XYZ file of N, CA and C in Angstrom:
441
model
N 56.864 -74.897 -231.141
C 55.886 -74.019 -232.428
C 55.333 -75.047 -233.250
N 55.770 -76.304 -233.627
C 55.148 -77.251 -234.477
C 53.759 -77.513 -233.690
N 53.907 -77.844 -232.634
C 52.713 -78.425 -231.585
C 51.410 -77.495 -231.726
N 52.051 -75.933 -231.662
C 50.942 -74.940 -231.555
C 50.017 -74.936 -233.027
N 51.029 -75.288 -233.898
C 50.160 -75.132 -235.218
C 49.166 -76.328 -235.259
N 49.876 -77.602 -235.032
C 49.147 -78.918 -235.009
C 47.772 -78.808 -234.209
N 47.938 -78.087 -232.992
C 46.824 -78.074 -232.057
C 45.811 -77.160 -232.764
N 46.155 -76.110 -233.346
C 45.451 -75.117 -233.844
C 44.626 -75.592 -234.970
N 45.228 -76.638 -235.896
C 44.640 -77.094 -236.993
C 43.509 -77.973 -236.631
N 43.741 -78.697 -235.433
C 42.776 -79.812 -234.899
C 41.517 -78.881 -234.251
N 42.033 -77.831 -233.523
C 40.994 -77.152 -233.076
C 40.054 -76.199 -233.845
N 40.546 -76.136 -235.033
C 39.594 -75.427 -236.161
C 38.730 -76.415 -236.523
N 38.763 -77.708 -236.656
C 38.162 -78.598 -237.264
C 37.201 -78.859 -236.086
N 37.437 -78.836 -234.900
C 36.592 -78.875 -233.700
C 35.545 -77.695 -233.420
N 35.898 -76.607 -233.972
C 34.960 -75.622 -234.012
C 34.124 -75.568 -234.900
N 34.155 -76.123 -236.201
C 33.149 -76.375 -236.967
C 32.024 -77.180 -236.552
N 32.281 -78.244 -235.779
C 31.009 -78.934 -235.195
C 30.571 -78.074 -234.201
N 31.359 -77.216 -233.169
C 30.432 -76.383 -232.263
C 29.863 -75.319 -233.038
N 30.187 -74.642 -234.171
C 29.230 -73.847 -234.763
C 28.096 -74.222 -235.393
N 28.062 -75.520 -236.021
C 27.060 -76.354 -236.375
C 25.820 -76.576 -235.214
N 26.602 -76.831 -234.066
C 25.855 -77.233 -232.929
C 24.757 -75.995 -232.590
N 25.299 -74.712 -232.983
C 24.601 -73.415 -232.625
C 23.458 -73.337 -233.321
N 22.931 -73.960 -234.590
C 22.239 -73.593 -235.399
C 21.194 -74.548 -235.574
N 21.526 -76.105 -235.005
C 20.858 -77.224 -235.429
C 19.436 -76.813 -234.431
N 18.286 -77.469 -234.655
C 17.108 -77.383 -233.640
C 16.788 -78.129 -232.898
N 17.489 -79.671 -232.996
C 16.947 -80.622 -232.130
C 18.142 -80.766 -230.953
N 17.885 -80.877 -229.717
C 18.519 -80.855 -228.500
C 19.566 -82.069 -228.557
N 19.062 -83.320 -229.053
C 19.942 -84.362 -229.017
C 21.265 -84.301 -230.198
N 20.834 -83.614 -231.409
C 21.766 -82.891 -232.275
C 22.669 -82.187 -231.910
N 22.419 -81.458 -230.939
C 23.380 -80.123 -230.476
C 24.374 -81.023 -229.542
N 23.992 -81.854 -228.610
C 24.941 -82.737 -227.792
C 25.804 -83.793 -228.776
N 25.196 -84.311 -229.678
C 26.007 -85.088 -230.386
C 27.342 -84.340 -231.283
N 26.787 -83.053 -231.685
C 28.016 -82.297 -232.368
C 28.943 -81.962 -231.390
N 28.499 -81.741 -229.965
C 29.254 -80.960 -228.964
C 30.126 -82.344 -228.233
N 29.538 -83.686 -228.530
C 30.514 -84.459 -228.493
C 31.611 -84.828 -229.218
N 31.398 -84.525 -230.522
C 32.575 -84.425 -231.382
C 33.526 -83.490 -231.257
N 32.807 -82.257 -230.702
C 33.725 -81.128 -230.673
C 34.642 -81.286 -229.416
N 33.961 -82.056 -228.383
C 34.838 -82.382 -227.218
C 36.039 -83.150 -227.555
N 35.521 -84.220 -228.124
C 36.622 -85.534 -228.421
C 37.486 -84.721 -229.375
N 37.425 -84.121 -230.544
C 38.447 -83.240 -231.137
C 39.192 -82.498 -230.381
N 38.870 -81.566 -229.461
C 39.506 -80.644 -228.871
C 40.308 -81.341 -227.562
N 40.003 -82.617 -227.060
C 40.900 -83.302 -226.322
C 41.984 -83.771 -226.944
N 41.873 -84.260 -228.272
C 43.052 -84.393 -229.084
C 44.112 -83.216 -229.289
N 43.188 -82.057 -229.774
C 44.023 -80.681 -229.832
C 44.716 -80.282 -228.359
N 44.213 -80.547 -227.436
C 44.663 -79.904 -226.174
C 46.286 -80.856 -225.629
N 46.199 -82.170 -226.161
C 47.567 -82.990 -226.041
C 48.571 -82.016 -226.549
N 48.419 -81.547 -227.908
C 49.254 -80.561 -228.559
C 49.723 -79.177 -227.893
N 48.872 -78.850 -226.946
C 48.821 -77.475 -226.422
C 49.578 -77.846 -224.916
N 49.696 -79.063 -224.670
C 50.049 -79.546 -223.305
C 49.216 -79.322 -222.165
N 47.929 -79.189 -222.390
C 46.932 -78.887 -221.478
C 45.992 -80.297 -221.055
N 46.883 -80.573 -219.945
C 46.195 -81.638 -219.357
C 44.948 -81.907 -218.557
N 44.597 -80.920 -217.945
C 43.514 -80.680 -217.444
C 42.338 -80.578 -218.382
N 42.608 -79.615 -219.494
C 41.615 -79.673 -220.341
C 41.322 -81.182 -221.181
N 42.266 -82.019 -221.265
C 42.117 -83.222 -221.854
C 41.131 -84.005 -220.802
N 41.435 -84.138 -219.772
C 40.578 -84.816 -218.697
C 39.010 -84.285 -218.977
N 38.805 -82.801 -218.862
C 37.751 -82.632 -218.722
C 37.018 -82.823 -219.898
N 37.560 -82.639 -221.095
C 36.900 -82.790 -222.232
C 36.498 -84.381 -222.441
N 37.335 -85.130 -222.033
C 36.773 -86.525 -222.124
C 35.604 -86.837 -221.138
N 35.635 -86.232 -220.031
C 34.288 -86.391 -219.386
C 33.114 -85.513 -219.999
N 33.436 -84.693 -220.461
C 32.422 -83.844 -221.488
C 31.816 -85.020 -222.304
N 32.464 -85.707 -223.147
C 32.078 -86.631 -224.226
C 31.362 -87.685 -223.357
N 31.832 -88.050 -222.332
C 30.765 -88.851 -221.496
C 29.424 -88.487 -221.141
N 29.820 -87.351 -220.523
C 28.435 -86.567 -220.005
C 27.451 -86.456 -221.467
N 27.900 -85.992 -222.568
C 27.134 -85.992 -223.831
C 26.586 -87.177 -224.325
N 27.082 -88.281 -223.976
C 26.590 -89.678 -224.433
C 25.512 -89.996 -223.503
N 25.662 -89.625 -222.028
C 24.325 -89.767 -221.207
C 23.217 -88.903 -221.556
N 23.705 -87.786 -221.913
C 22.486 -86.623 -222.476
C 21.690 -87.322 -223.677
N 22.620 -87.589 -224.734
C 22.061 -88.399 -225.984
C 20.967 -89.587 -225.770
N 21.493 -90.311 -224.959
C 20.879 -91.616 -224.645
C 19.638 -91.256 -223.611
N 19.517 -90.174 -223.170
C 18.353 -89.907 -222.210
C 18.528 -90.349 -220.730
N 19.735 -90.329 -220.403
C 20.237 -91.170 -218.911
C 21.138 -90.238 -218.258
N 20.840 -88.979 -218.493
C 21.475 -87.972 -217.714
C 20.769 -87.744 -216.355
N 21.006 -88.507 -215.552
C 19.901 -88.294 -214.338
C 20.929 -87.419 -213.124
N 20.286 -87.228 -212.144
C 20.859 -86.325 -211.265
C 22.279 -87.031 -210.414
N 22.131 -88.272 -210.355
C 23.116 -88.876 -209.808
C 24.420 -88.999 -210.929
N 24.361 -89.278 -212.316
C 25.063 -89.124 -213.210
C 25.804 -87.762 -213.266
N 24.974 -86.599 -213.247
C 25.295 -85.252 -213.262
C 26.356 -85.123 -212.049
N 26.145 -85.490 -211.042
C 26.941 -85.397 -209.794
C 28.287 -86.249 -209.877
N 27.887 -87.246 -210.347
C 29.176 -88.135 -210.756
C 30.224 -87.272 -211.789
N 29.624 -86.639 -212.746
C 30.540 -86.257 -213.864
C 31.175 -84.917 -213.198
N 30.292 -84.394 -212.377
C 30.631 -82.901 -211.996
C 32.119 -83.133 -210.833
N 31.947 -84.319 -210.221
C 32.852 -84.800 -208.990
C 34.031 -85.117 -209.694
N 34.036 -85.959 -210.684
C 34.901 -86.630 -211.607
C 35.693 -85.385 -212.172
N 34.992 -84.628 -212.660
C 35.551 -83.190 -213.497
C 36.531 -82.407 -212.433
N 35.997 -82.145 -211.223
C 36.920 -81.448 -210.086
C 38.139 -82.270 -209.863
N 37.822 -83.697 -209.503
C 38.761 -84.407 -209.015
C 40.032 -84.430 -210.371
N 39.532 -85.164 -211.240
C 40.535 -85.379 -212.272
C 40.893 -83.962 -212.844
N 40.230 -83.274 -213.126
C 40.898 -81.751 -213.578
C 41.878 -81.190 -212.559
N 41.726 -81.263 -211.319
C 42.642 -80.771 -210.409
C 43.852 -81.384 -210.514
N 43.632 -82.697 -210.462
C 44.920 -83.629 -210.311
C 45.717 -83.512 -211.747
N 45.204 -83.245 -213.064
C 45.903 -83.277 -214.169
C 46.458 -81.831 -214.406
N 45.683 -80.807 -213.732
C 46.461 -79.389 -213.778
C 47.704 -79.128 -214.087
N 48.121 -78.589 -214.860
C 49.529 -78.457 -214.969
C 49.931 -76.937 -215.221
N 48.919 -75.997 -215.165
C 48.622 -74.636 -215.882
C 48.500 -73.647 -214.549
N 48.336 -74.115 -213.320
C 47.932 -73.242 -211.981
C 46.540 -72.683 -212.515
N 46.409 -71.372 -212.074
C 45.054 -70.932 -212.060
C 44.403 -71.144 -213.574
N 45.236 -70.797 -214.522
C 44.663 -70.809 -215.719
C 44.047 -72.524 -216.259
N 44.710 -73.401 -215.676
C 44.245 -74.655 -216.086
C 42.965 -74.928 -215.165
N 42.304 -74.122 -214.450
C 41.124 -74.208 -213.777
C 39.940 -73.974 -214.496
N 40.307 -73.149 -215.501
C 39.271 -72.498 -216.383
C 38.397 -73.758 -217.158
N 39.030 -74.841 -217.660
C 38.304 -75.774 -218.050
C 37.483 -76.527 -217.088
N 37.726 -76.543 -215.815
C 37.123 -77.367 -214.782
C 36.039 -76.417 -214.406
N 36.159 -75.291 -214.513
C 34.958 -74.177 -214.290
C 33.912 -74.125 -215.519
N 34.449 -74.335 -216.494
C 33.518 -74.046 -217.780
C 32.639 -75.595 -217.832
N 33.390 -76.664 -217.426
C 32.623 -78.015 -217.524
C 31.820 -78.116 -216.582
N 31.981 -77.762 -215.288
C 31.128 -77.828 -214.277
C 29.744 -76.743 -214.479
N 30.094 -75.673 -215.090
C 28.802 -74.923 -215.376
C 28.149 -75.694 -216.509
N 28.673 -76.117 -217.771
C 27.993 -76.401 -218.519
C 27.236 -77.939 -218.184
N 27.837 -78.760 -217.398
C 27.334 -79.669 -217.044
C 25.877 -79.693 -216.098
N 25.814 -78.527 -215.394
C 24.943 -78.189 -214.482
C 23.975 -77.863 -215.548
N 24.208 -76.964 -216.453
C 23.236 -76.381 -217.489
C 22.245 -77.520 -218.173
N 23.097 -78.344 -218.148
C 22.715 -79.557 -219.259
C 21.850 -80.178 -218.558
N 21.777 -80.406 -217.233
C 20.921 -81.314 -216.508
C 19.704 -80.278 -216.167
N 19.729 -79.073 -215.804
C 18.663 -78.278 -215.346
C 17.790 -77.506 -216.778
N 18.666 -77.204 -217.615
C 18.044 -76.621 -218.748
C 17.557 -77.456 -219.833
N 16.188 -77.750 -220.231
C 15.938 -78.563 -221.258
C 15.298 -77.483 -222.653
N 15.086 -76.428 -222.459
C 14.908 -75.486 -223.607
C 16.072 -75.325 -224.348
N 15.829 -75.170 -225.573
C 16.749 -75.225 -226.904
C 17.775 -73.740 -226.819
N 16.845 -72.914 -226.738
C 17.402 -71.288 -226.628
C 18.126 -71.141 -225.349
N 17.602 -71.578 -224.039
C 18.444 -71.486 -223.094
C 19.701 -72.489 -222.911
N 19.614 -73.615 -223.626
C 20.861 -74.242 -223.778
C 21.925 -73.471 -224.680
N 21.364 -72.916 -225.716
C 22.226 -71.975 -226.350
C 22.865 -70.892 -225.451
N 22.193 -70.305 -224.780
C 22.537 -69.300 -223.667
C 23.774 -69.754 -222.931
N 23.382 -70.927 -222.472
C 24.518 -71.796 -221.606
C 26.035 -71.939 -222.410
N 25.537 -72.264 -223.624
C 26.552 -72.635 -224.525
C 27.698 -71.466 -224.638
N 26.955 -70.165 -224.859
C 27.529 -69.034 -225.055
C 28.540 -68.696 -223.734
N 27.836 -68.948 -222.462
C 28.674 -68.498 -221.294
C 29.731 -69.605 -221.307
N 29.534 -70.866 -221.618
C 30.686 -71.844 -221.491
C 31.772 -71.567 -222.487
N 31.348 -71.221 -223.796
C 32.227 -70.783 -224.607
C 32.945 -69.530 -224.156
N 32.563 -68.490 -223.640
C 33.331 -67.403 -223.296
C 34.342 -67.987 -222.231
N 34.168 -68.737 -221.422
C 35.413 -68.957 -220.552
C 36.340 -69.940 -221.189
N 35.960 -70.843 -222.284
C 36.819 -71.687 -222.996
C 37.591 -70.663 -224.175
N 36.920 -69.314 -224.687
C 37.788 -68.297 -225.483
C 39.150 -67.890 -224.447
N 38.615 -67.290 -223.314
C 39.592 -66.851 -222.430
C 40.686 -68.077 -222.202
N 40.473 -69.256 -221.959
C 41.559 -70.079 -221.727
C 42.459 -70.494 -223.027
N 41.574 -70.449 -224.315
C 42.266 -70.668 -225.449
C 43.428 -69.626 -225.967
N 42.845 -68.341 -225.564
C 43.692 -67.386 -225.618
C 45.122 -67.505 -224.955
N 44.967 -67.958 -223.661
C 45.852 -67.970 -222.724
C 46.767 -69.088 -223.030
N 46.378 -69.927 -223.531
C 47.199 -71.489 -224.131
C 47.422 -71.198 -225.526
N 47.132 -70.142 -226.376
C 47.788 -69.924 -227.685
C 46.886 -70.737 -228.763
N 45.796 -71.414 -228.335
C 44.677 -71.833 -229.409
C 43.771 -70.946 -229.890
N 44.436 -70.080 -230.998
C 44.033 -69.217 -231.531
C 42.871 -69.644 -232.480
N 42.725 -70.763 -232.966
C 41.728 -71.475 -233.599
C 40.264 -71.542 -232.988
N 40.548 -72.042 -231.705
C 39.196 -71.939 -230.943
C 38.779 -70.624 -230.425
N 39.851 -69.630 -230.159
C 39.240 -68.371 -229.744
C 38.753 -67.666 -230.623
N 39.155 -67.821 -231.726
C 38.564 -67.067 -233.061
C 37.440 -67.543 -233.581
N 36.983 -68.707 -233.246
C 35.608 -69.099 -233.824
C 34.805 -69.251 -232.662
């Protein structure tokens, strides 16, 4: 129970950066705030015992750094996707539920490469977050699910 409380507190902090990323106007700022969100959520995932999420979130941080530095090329995107699938599957300790972070990360990684428009990026974020909300509810991460 203590781990659930700590995980939810940390997740709430991450949710703040995600919320702010939805209202900023510059694409790089969106991805910087999402980098923070992913890094903080990776820490909270430890407290939820969600190892597939930890690996995918760390890879999301790496992806976001490439995007911010304008070095997110097709080979980088494909490398991130392949790494997410391989490491996500290897670290998965939650069966089908543990695949949701993998699906969410692959979806958003592809959209991050192909979509450059800020409004379309926000739509992609909403799709991605819908997957993460379902996952969060299933692992009792109420802070992330509620925000």
